[in-house]
Short mmCIF file of C-alpha atoms in Angstrom, two decimals:
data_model
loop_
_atom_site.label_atom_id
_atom_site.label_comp_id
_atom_site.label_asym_id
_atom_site.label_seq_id
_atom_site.Cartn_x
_atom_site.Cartn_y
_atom_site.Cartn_z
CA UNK A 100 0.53 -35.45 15.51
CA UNK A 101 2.70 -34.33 12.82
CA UNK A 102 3.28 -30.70 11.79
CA UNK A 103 1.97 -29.62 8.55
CA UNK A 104 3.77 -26.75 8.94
CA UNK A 105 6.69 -26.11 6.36
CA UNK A 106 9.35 -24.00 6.05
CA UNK A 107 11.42 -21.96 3.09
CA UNK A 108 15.16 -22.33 2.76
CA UNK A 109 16.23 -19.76 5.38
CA UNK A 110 14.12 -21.55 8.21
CA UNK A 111 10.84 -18.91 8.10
CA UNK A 112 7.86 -20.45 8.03
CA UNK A 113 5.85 -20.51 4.62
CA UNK A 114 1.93 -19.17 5.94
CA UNK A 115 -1.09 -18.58 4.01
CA UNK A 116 -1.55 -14.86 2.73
CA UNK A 117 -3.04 -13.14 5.45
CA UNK A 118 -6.40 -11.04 3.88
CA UNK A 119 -8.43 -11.52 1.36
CA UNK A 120 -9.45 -10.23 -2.20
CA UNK A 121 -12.63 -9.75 -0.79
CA UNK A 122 -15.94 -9.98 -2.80
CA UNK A 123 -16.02 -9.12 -6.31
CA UNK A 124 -17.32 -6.42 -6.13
CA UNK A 125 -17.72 -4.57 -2.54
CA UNK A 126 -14.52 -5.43 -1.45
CA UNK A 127 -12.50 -3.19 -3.64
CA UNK A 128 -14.99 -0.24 -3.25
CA UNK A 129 -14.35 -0.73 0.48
CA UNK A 130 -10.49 -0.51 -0.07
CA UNK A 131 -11.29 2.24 -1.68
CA UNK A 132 -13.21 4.70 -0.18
CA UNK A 133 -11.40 3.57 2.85
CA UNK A 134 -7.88 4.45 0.95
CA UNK A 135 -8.69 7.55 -0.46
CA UNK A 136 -11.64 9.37 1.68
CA UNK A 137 -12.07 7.30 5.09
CA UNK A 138 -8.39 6.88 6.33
CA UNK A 139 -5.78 7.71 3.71
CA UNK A 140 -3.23 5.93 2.36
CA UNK A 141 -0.47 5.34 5.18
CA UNK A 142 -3.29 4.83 8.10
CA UNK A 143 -4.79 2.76 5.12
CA UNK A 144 -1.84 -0.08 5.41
CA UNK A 145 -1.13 0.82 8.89
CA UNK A 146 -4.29 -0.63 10.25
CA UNK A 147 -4.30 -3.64 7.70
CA UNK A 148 -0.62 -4.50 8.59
CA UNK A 149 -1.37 -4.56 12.34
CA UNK A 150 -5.03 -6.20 12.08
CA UNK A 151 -3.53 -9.03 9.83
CA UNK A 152 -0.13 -9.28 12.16
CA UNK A 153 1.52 -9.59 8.81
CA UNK A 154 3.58 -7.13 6.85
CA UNK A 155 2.53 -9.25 3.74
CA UNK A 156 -1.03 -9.65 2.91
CA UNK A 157 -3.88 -9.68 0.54
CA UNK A 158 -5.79 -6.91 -0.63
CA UNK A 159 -8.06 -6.72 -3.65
CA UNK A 160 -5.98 -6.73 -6.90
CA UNK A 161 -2.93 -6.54 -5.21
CA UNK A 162 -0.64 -8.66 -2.48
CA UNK A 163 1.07 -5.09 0.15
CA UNK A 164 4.45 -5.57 1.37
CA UNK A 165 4.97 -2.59 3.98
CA UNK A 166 8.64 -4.09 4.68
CA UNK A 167 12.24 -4.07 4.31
CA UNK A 168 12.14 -7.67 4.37
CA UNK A 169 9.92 -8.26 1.08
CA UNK A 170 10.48 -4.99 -0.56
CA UNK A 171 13.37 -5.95 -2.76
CA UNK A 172 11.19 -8.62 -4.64
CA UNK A 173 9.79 -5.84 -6.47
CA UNK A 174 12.97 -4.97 -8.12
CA UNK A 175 13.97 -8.63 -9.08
CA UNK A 176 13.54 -8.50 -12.44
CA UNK A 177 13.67 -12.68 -12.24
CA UNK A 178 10.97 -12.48 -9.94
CA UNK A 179 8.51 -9.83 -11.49
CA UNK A 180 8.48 -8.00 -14.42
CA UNK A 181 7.27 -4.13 -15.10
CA UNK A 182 5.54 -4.29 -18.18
CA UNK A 183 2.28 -1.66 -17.81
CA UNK A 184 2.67 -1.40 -13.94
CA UNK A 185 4.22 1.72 -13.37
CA UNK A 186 1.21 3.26 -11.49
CA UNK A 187 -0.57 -0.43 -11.07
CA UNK A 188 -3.24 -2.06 -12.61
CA UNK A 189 -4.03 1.35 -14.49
CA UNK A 190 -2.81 2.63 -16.89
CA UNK A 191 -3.48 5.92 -18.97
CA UNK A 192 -4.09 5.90 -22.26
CA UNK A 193 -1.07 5.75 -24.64
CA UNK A 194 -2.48 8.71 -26.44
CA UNK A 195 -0.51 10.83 -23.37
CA UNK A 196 2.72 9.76 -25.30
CA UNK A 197 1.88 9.98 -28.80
CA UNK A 198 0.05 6.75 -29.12
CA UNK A 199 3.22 4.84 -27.97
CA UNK A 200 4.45 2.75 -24.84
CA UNK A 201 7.23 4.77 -23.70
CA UNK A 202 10.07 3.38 -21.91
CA UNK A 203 8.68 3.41 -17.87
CA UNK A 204 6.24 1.01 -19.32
CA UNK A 205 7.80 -1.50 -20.70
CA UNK A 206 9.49 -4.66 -18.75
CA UNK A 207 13.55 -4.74 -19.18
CA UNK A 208 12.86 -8.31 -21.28
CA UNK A 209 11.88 -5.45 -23.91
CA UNK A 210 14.13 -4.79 -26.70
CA UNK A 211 13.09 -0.83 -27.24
CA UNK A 212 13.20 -0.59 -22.99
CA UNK A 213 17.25 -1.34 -23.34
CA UNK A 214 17.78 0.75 -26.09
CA UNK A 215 15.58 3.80 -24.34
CA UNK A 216 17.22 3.06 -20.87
CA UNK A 217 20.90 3.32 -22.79
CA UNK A 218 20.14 6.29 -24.29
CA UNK A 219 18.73 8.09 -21.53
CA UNK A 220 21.74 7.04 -19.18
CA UNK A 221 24.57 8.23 -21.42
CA UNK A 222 22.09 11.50 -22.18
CA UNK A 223 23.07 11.61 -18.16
CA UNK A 224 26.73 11.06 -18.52
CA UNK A 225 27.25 13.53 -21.09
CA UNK A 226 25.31 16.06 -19.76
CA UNK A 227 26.28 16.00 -15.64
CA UNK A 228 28.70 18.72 -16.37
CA UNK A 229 26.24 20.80 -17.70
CA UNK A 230 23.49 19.66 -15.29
CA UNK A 231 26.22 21.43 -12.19
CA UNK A 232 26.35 24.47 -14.09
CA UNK A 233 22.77 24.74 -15.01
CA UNK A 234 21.83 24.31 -11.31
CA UNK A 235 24.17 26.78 -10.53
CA UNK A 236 22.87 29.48 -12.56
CA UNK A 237 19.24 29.14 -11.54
CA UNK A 238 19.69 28.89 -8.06
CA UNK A 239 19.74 32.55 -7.64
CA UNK A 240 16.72 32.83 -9.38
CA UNK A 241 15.07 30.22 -7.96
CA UNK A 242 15.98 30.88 -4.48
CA UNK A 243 14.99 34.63 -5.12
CA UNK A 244 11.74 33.87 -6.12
CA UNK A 245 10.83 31.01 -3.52
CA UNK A 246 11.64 33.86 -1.05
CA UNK A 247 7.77 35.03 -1.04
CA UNK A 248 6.69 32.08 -2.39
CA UNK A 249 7.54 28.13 -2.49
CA UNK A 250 5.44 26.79 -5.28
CA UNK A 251 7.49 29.96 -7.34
CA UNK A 252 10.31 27.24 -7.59
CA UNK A 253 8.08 25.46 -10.21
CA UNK A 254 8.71 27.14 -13.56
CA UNK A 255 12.42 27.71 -12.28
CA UNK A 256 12.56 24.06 -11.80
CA UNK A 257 11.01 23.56 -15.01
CA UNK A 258 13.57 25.64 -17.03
CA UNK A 259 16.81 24.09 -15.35
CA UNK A 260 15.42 20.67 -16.20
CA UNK A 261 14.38 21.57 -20.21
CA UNK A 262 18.35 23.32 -20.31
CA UNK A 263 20.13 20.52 -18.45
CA UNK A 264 18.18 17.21 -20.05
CA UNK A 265 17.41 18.33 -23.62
CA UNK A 266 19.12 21.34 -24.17
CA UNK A 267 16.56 23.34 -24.56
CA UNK A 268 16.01 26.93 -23.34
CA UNK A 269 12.46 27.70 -22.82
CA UNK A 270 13.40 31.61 -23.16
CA UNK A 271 13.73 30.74 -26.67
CA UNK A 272 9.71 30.38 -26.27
CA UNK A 273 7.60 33.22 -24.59
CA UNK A 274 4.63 31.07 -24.44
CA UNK A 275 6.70 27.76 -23.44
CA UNK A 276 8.86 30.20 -20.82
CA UNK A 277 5.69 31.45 -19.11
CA UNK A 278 3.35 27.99 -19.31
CA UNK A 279 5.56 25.21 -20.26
CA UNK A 280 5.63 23.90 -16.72
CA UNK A 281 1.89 24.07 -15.77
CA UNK A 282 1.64 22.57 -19.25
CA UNK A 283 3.83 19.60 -18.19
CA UNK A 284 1.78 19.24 -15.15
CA UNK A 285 -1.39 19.49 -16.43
CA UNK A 286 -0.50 16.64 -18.74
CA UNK A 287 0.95 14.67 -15.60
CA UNK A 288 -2.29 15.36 -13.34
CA UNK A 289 -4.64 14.43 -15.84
CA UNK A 290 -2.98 10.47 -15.67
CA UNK A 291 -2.02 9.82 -12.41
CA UNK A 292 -5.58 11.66 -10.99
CA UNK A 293 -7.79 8.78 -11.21
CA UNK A 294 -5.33 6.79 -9.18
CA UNK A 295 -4.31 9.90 -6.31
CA UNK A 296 -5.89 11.71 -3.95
CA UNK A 297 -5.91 15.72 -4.28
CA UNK A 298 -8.16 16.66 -1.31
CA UNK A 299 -10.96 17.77 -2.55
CA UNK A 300 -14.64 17.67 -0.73
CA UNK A 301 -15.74 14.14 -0.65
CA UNK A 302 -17.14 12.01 -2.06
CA UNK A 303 -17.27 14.65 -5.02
CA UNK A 304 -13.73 13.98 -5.63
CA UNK A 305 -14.60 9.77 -5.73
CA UNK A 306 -17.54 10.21 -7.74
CA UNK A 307 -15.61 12.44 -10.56
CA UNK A 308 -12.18 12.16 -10.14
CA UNK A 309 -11.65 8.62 -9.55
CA UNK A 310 -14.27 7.11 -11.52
CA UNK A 311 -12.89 7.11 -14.96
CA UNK A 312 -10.05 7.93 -17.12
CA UNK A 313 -9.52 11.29 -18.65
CA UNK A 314 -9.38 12.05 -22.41
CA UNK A 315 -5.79 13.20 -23.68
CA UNK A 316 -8.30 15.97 -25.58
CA UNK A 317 -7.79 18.05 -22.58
CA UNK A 318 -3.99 18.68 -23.08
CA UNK A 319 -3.70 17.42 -26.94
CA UNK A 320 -2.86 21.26 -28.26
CA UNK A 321 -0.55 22.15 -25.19
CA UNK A 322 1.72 18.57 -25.13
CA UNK A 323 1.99 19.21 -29.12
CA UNK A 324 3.32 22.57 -27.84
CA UNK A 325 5.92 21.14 -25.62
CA UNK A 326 6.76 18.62 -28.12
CA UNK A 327 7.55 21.27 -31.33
CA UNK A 328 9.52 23.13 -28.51
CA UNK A 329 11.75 20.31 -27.75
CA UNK A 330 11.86 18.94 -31.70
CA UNK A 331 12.98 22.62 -32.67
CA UNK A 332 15.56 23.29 -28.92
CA UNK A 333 16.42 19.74 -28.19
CA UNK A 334 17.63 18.99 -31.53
CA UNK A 335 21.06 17.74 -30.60
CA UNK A 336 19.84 15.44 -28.55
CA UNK A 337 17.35 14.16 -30.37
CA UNK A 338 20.12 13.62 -32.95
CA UNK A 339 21.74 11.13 -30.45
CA UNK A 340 19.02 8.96 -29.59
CA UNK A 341 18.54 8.87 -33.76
CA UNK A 342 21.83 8.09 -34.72
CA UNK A 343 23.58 6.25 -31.82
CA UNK A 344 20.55 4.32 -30.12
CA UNK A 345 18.52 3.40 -33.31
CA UNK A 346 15.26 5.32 -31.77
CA UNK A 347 12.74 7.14 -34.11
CA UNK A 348 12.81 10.61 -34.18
CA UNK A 349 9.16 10.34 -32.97
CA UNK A 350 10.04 8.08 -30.21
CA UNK A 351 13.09 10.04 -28.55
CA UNK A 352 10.71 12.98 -28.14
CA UNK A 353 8.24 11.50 -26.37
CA UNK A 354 10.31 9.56 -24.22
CA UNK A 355 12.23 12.50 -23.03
CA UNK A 356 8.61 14.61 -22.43
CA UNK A 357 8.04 11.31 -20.38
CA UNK A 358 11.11 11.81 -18.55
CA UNK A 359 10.94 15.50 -17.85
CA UNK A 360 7.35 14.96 -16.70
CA UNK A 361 6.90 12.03 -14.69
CA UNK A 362 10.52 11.25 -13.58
CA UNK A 363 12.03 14.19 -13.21
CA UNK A 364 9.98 17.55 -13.04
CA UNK A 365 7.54 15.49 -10.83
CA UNK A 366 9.83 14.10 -8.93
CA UNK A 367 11.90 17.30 -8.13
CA UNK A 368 8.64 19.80 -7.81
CA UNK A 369 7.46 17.10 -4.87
CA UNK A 370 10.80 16.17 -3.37
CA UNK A 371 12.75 19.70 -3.13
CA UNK A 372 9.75 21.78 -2.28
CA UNK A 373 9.51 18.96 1.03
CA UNK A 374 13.16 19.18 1.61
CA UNK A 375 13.60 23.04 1.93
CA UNK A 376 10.33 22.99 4.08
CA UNK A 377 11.52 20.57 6.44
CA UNK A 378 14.69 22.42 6.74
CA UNK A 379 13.35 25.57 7.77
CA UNK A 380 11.34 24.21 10.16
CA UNK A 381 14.41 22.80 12.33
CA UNK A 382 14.70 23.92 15.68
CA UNK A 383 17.15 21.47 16.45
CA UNK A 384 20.27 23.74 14.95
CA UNK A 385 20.41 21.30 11.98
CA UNK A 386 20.77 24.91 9.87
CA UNK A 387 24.15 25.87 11.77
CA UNK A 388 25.30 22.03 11.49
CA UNK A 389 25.31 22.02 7.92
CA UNK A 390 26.51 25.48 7.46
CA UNK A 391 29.80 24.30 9.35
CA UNK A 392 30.19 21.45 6.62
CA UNK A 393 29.83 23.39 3.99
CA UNK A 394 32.07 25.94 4.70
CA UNK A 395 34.72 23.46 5.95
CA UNK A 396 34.03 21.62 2.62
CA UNK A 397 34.43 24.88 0.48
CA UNK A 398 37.29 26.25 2.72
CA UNK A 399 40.16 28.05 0.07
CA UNK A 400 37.83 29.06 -2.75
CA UNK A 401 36.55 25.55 -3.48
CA UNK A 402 33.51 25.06 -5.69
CA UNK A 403 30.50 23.84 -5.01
CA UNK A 404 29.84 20.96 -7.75
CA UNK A 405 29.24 17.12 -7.30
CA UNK A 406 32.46 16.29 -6.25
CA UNK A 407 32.89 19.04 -3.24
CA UNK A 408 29.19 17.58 -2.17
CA UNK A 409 30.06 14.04 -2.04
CA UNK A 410 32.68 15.16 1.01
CA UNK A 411 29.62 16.74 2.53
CA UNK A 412 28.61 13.61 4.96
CA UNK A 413 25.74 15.24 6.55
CA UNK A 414 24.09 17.47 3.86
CA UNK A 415 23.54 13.76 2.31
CA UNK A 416 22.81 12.44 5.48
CA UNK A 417 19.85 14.99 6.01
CA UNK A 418 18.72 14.90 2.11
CA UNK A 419 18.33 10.78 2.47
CA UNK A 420 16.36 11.11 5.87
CA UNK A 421 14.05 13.84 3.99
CA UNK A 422 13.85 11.18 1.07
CA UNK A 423 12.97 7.96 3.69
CA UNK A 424 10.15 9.79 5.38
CA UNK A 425 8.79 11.42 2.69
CA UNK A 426 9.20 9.92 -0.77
CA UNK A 427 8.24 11.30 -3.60
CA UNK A 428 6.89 7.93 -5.20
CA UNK A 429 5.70 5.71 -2.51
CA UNK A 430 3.75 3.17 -3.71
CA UNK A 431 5.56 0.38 -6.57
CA UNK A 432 4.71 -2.47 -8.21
CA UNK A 433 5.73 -5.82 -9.96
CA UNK A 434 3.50 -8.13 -11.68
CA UNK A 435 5.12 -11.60 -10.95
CA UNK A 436 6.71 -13.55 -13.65
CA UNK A 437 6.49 -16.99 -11.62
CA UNK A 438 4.99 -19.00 -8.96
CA UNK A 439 7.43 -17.59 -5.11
CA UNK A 440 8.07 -17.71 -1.95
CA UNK A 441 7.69 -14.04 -1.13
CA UNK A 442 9.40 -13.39 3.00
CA UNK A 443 8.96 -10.79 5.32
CA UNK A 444 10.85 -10.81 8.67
CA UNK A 445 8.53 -13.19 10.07
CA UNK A 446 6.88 -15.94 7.40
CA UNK A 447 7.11 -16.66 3.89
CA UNK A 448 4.16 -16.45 1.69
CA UNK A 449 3.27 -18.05 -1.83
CA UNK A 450 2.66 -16.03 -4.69
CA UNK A 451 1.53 -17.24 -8.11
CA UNK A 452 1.91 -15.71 -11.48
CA UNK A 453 0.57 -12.94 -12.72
CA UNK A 454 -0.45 -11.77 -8.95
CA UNK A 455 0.32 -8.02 -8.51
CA UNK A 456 2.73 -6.90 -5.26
CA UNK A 457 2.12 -3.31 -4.44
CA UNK A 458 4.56 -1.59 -2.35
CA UNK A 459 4.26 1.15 0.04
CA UNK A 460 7.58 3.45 0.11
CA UNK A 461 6.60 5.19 3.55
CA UNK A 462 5.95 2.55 5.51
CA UNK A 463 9.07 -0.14 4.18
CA UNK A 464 11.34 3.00 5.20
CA UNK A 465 9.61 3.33 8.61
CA UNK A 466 10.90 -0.53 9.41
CA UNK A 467 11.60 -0.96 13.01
CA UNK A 468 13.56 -3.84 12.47
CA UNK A 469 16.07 -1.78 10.22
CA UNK A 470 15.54 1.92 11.22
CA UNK A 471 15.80 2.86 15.07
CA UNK A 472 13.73 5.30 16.15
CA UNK A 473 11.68 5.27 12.19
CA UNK A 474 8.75 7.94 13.22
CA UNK A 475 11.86 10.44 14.08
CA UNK A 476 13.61 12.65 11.86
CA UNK A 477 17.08 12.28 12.13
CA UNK A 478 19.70 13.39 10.01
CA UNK A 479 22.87 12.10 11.15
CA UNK A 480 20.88 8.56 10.55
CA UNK A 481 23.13 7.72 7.26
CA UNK A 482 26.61 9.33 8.53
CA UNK A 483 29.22 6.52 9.80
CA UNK A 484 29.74 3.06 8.28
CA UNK A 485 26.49 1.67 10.28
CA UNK A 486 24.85 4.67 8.69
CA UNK A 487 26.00 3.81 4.98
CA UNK A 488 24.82 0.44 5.50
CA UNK A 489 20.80 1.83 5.59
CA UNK A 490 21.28 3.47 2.55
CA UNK A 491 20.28 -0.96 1.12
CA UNK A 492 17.07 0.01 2.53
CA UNK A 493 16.39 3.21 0.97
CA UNK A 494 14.29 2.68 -1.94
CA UNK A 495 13.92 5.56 -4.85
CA UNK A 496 11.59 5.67 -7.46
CA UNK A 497 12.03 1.72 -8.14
CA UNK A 498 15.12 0.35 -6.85
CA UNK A 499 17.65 1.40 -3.39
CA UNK A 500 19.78 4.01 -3.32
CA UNK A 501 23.22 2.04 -3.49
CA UNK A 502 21.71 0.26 -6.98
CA UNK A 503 24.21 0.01 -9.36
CA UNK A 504 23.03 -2.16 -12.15
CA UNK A 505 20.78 -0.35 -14.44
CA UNK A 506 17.98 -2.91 -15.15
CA UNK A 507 17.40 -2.26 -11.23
CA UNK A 508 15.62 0.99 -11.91
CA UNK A 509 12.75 2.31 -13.48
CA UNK A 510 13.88 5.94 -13.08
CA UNK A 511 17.24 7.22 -15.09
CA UNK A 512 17.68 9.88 -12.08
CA UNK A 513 17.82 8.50 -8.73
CA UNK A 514 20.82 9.41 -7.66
CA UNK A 515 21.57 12.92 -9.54
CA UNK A 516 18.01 14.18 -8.45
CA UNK A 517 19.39 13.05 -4.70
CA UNK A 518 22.64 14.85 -5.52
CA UNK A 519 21.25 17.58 -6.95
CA UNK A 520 18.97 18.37 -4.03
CA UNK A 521 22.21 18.12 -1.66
CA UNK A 522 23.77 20.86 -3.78
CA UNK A 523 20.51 22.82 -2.58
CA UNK A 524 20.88 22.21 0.67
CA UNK A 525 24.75 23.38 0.31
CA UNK A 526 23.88 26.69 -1.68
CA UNK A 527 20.64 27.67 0.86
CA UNK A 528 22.88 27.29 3.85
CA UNK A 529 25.86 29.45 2.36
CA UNK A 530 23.47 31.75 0.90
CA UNK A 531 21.75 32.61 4.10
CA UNK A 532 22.59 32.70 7.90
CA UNK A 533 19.00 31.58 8.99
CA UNK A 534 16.04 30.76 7.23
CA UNK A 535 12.67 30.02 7.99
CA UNK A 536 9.86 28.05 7.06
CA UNK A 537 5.93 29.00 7.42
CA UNK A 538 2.27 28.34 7.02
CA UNK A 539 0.83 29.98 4.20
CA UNK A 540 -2.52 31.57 3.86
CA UNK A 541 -2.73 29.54 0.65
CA UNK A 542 -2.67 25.47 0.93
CA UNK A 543 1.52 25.70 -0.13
CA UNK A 544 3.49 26.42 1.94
CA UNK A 545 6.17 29.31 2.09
CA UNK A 546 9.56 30.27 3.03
CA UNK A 547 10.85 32.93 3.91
CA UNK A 548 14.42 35.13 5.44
CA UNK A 549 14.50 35.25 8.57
CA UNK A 550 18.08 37.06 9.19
CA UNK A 551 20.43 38.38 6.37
CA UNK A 552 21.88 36.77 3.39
CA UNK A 553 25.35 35.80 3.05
CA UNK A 554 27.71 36.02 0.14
CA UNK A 555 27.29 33.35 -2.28
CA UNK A 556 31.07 33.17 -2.34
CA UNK A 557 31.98 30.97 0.95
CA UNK A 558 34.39 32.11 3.32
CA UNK A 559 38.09 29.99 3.35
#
């Protein structure tokens, strides 16, 4: 008897979607209490990957792809398109963003997406000097004050961002210098929190976290705060996106609060506070490693700035492997523009339009059929040609680290936040000749000196 078997272009097999949508209505409360109270999100696709035998597979409202393999569908802008799917099938009220779609939300096809995504990358280009000497000149401060406590680093963070985006010095504002960044994430929290987990006592958290949207009421008079300070500081920039990119006045300002809150100060206040962690906790001699670099790299009075870093192999070696096992933003989505043949190592799969792909960041970058050894830390992963060749399958914020077209990405700072954490790594291991990190009585954690500090100056 005949086969009715068929197969795609490259030879795979084209299967039925493993999983279901489930019934209408007890299937996704299953998924979720399951996701965000019984299991957790990674053990949550874990033990649906390996139950369905499928890295590709159905689950209500949305098809999971937990591979290298089918990942890069979700940045084929020919394939799916963005429009209202930054966080999935919710979205928070556009009263967070002065009752306008800002840019994150809108596909590329857009018109005002292109003209927002120009701006905001030559805002980038004209400001990386700036951005390198910013840094600079809150690192002491912000390594100072991380010294008794981690979660410290957040209003330092904060402040470099407001100086080195917008040019904006929150000193200018007592009130902005001293609350502007729990402002900013108290307007963040209150639209991502009915689609994350924060740990608190179940199934209170389900029942009144989860269960609805929250009114922008909450934060109205503090983002109005944040948004005179940046009309009144940030006025040369705002100027720019008038004049040059054809944005309202209106429209610049809440597309750069956008930025500084969800795609930058979000992204940093996650990703560094991991990074430093994980490198005080080394008992491998990873510290002493990267000292060596950087003091061969800085050797006769050099400077540390982008360039000087990019000649650091292993600093960015260790700063990717941070990023692949713990990403800031691991879950992403596409809504898809056409009927496709979606393939993961093994099969191909159909989708049809409209369907929703959802994928998760932490396991893709786990892959054992790309990453050797993926459950191990290993920072000398990326070093060597083989090693620049995984950098394809690193995926930030919404596209992978060697992107280089900018309709591929949803964020405007992939690669400056990644080279702007390396220039962390760089300063911490001049500044100090061991370091250490520990378990706080409070839930963050803390860092602290464990042996002297060196001379920010490094040695020739």
């Amino acid at each position: 008897m005949a086969s009715s078997l068929s197969f795609n272009a490259g030879g795979l097999p084209v299967l039925p979607l493993p999983g279901s949508y489930g019934p209408p209505l007890l299937g996704p409360l299953k998924d979720r209490l399951d996701y965000f109270w019984f299991q957790g999100s990674e053990t949550f696709f874990r033990q649906r990957a390996a139950t369905y035998k499928s890295t590709v597979f159905h689950r209500p409202r949305v098809i999971a792809v937990v591979d290298c393999a089918a990942f890069p569908a979700l940045f084929d802008l020919s394939l799916v398109e963005k429009r209202d799917v930054l966080i999935g099938d919710f979205m928070p009220s556009t009263d967070f963003t002065g009752g306008m779609r800002v840019m994150v939300y809108m596909d590329p096809s857009e018109q005002k997406h292109n003209a927002g995504k120009a701006f905001c990358l030559d805002l980038l280009k004209r400001r990386a000097r700036i951005w390198v000497s910013e840094f600079l000149l809150s690192t002491d401060v912000m390594l100072t004050t991380i010294e008794k406590e981690l979660s410290g680093a957040t209003p330092c963070i904060f402040s470099f961002l407001c100086k080195s985006l917008a040019g904006a010095d929150p000193a200018t504002c007592p009130e902005i210098a001293d609350c502007g960044f729990a402002m900013l994430d108290k307007w963040l929290s209150l639209q991502i929190l009915p689609t994350t987990s924060i740990g608190v006592l179940q199934p209170l958290e389900e029942i009144f976290l989860h269960s609805f949207a929250y009114p922008f009421a909450l934060v109205k008079g503090n983002y109005q705060k944040l948004y005179d300070f940046l009309e009144k500081e940030g006025g040369e920039v705002i100027g720019m996106a008038t004049s040059e990119y054809g944005l309202t006045k209106e429209g610049a300002l809440h597309n750069l609060l956008f930025i500084l809150g969800f795609n930058a100060f979000g992204g940093f206040s996650v990703f560094l506070p991991t990074l430093i962690t994980t490198l005080g906790r080394d008992t491998t001699g990873l510290q002493g490693r990267l000292r060596a670099e950087v003091r061969r790299v800085l050797a006769g009075g050099r400077q540390l700035g982008f360039d000087t870093v990019r000649e650091m192999e292993l600093v960015q070696s260790t700063v990717h492997e941070v990023l692949r096992m713990n990403p800031p933003v691991f879950l992403q989505y596409g809504r898809a523009r056409k009927d496709f043949l979606l393939s993961s190592h093994e099969a191909s799969f159909q989708v049809r339009t409209g369907e929703l792909l959802c994928g998760y960041e932490k396991l893709a970058m786990r892959d054992p059929k790309v990453f050797d050894d993926p459950e191990t830390f290993n920072p000398d992963r990326y070093m060597g040609e083989k090693g620049r060749r995984l950098l394809d399958y690193l995926y930030w914020s919404n596209g992978p680290q060697t992107a280089t077209h900018p309709r591929l990405t949803s964020s405007v700072l992939p690669r400056i936040t990644c080279v702007t954490a390396c220039l962390l790594v760089a300063e911490i291991v001049r500044r100090y000749d061991d370091f250490a990190a520990t378990e706080a009585p409070s839930p963050s954690p803390s860092w602290k000196r464990r042996l002297r500090r060196r001379r920010c100056q490094a040695p020739s």
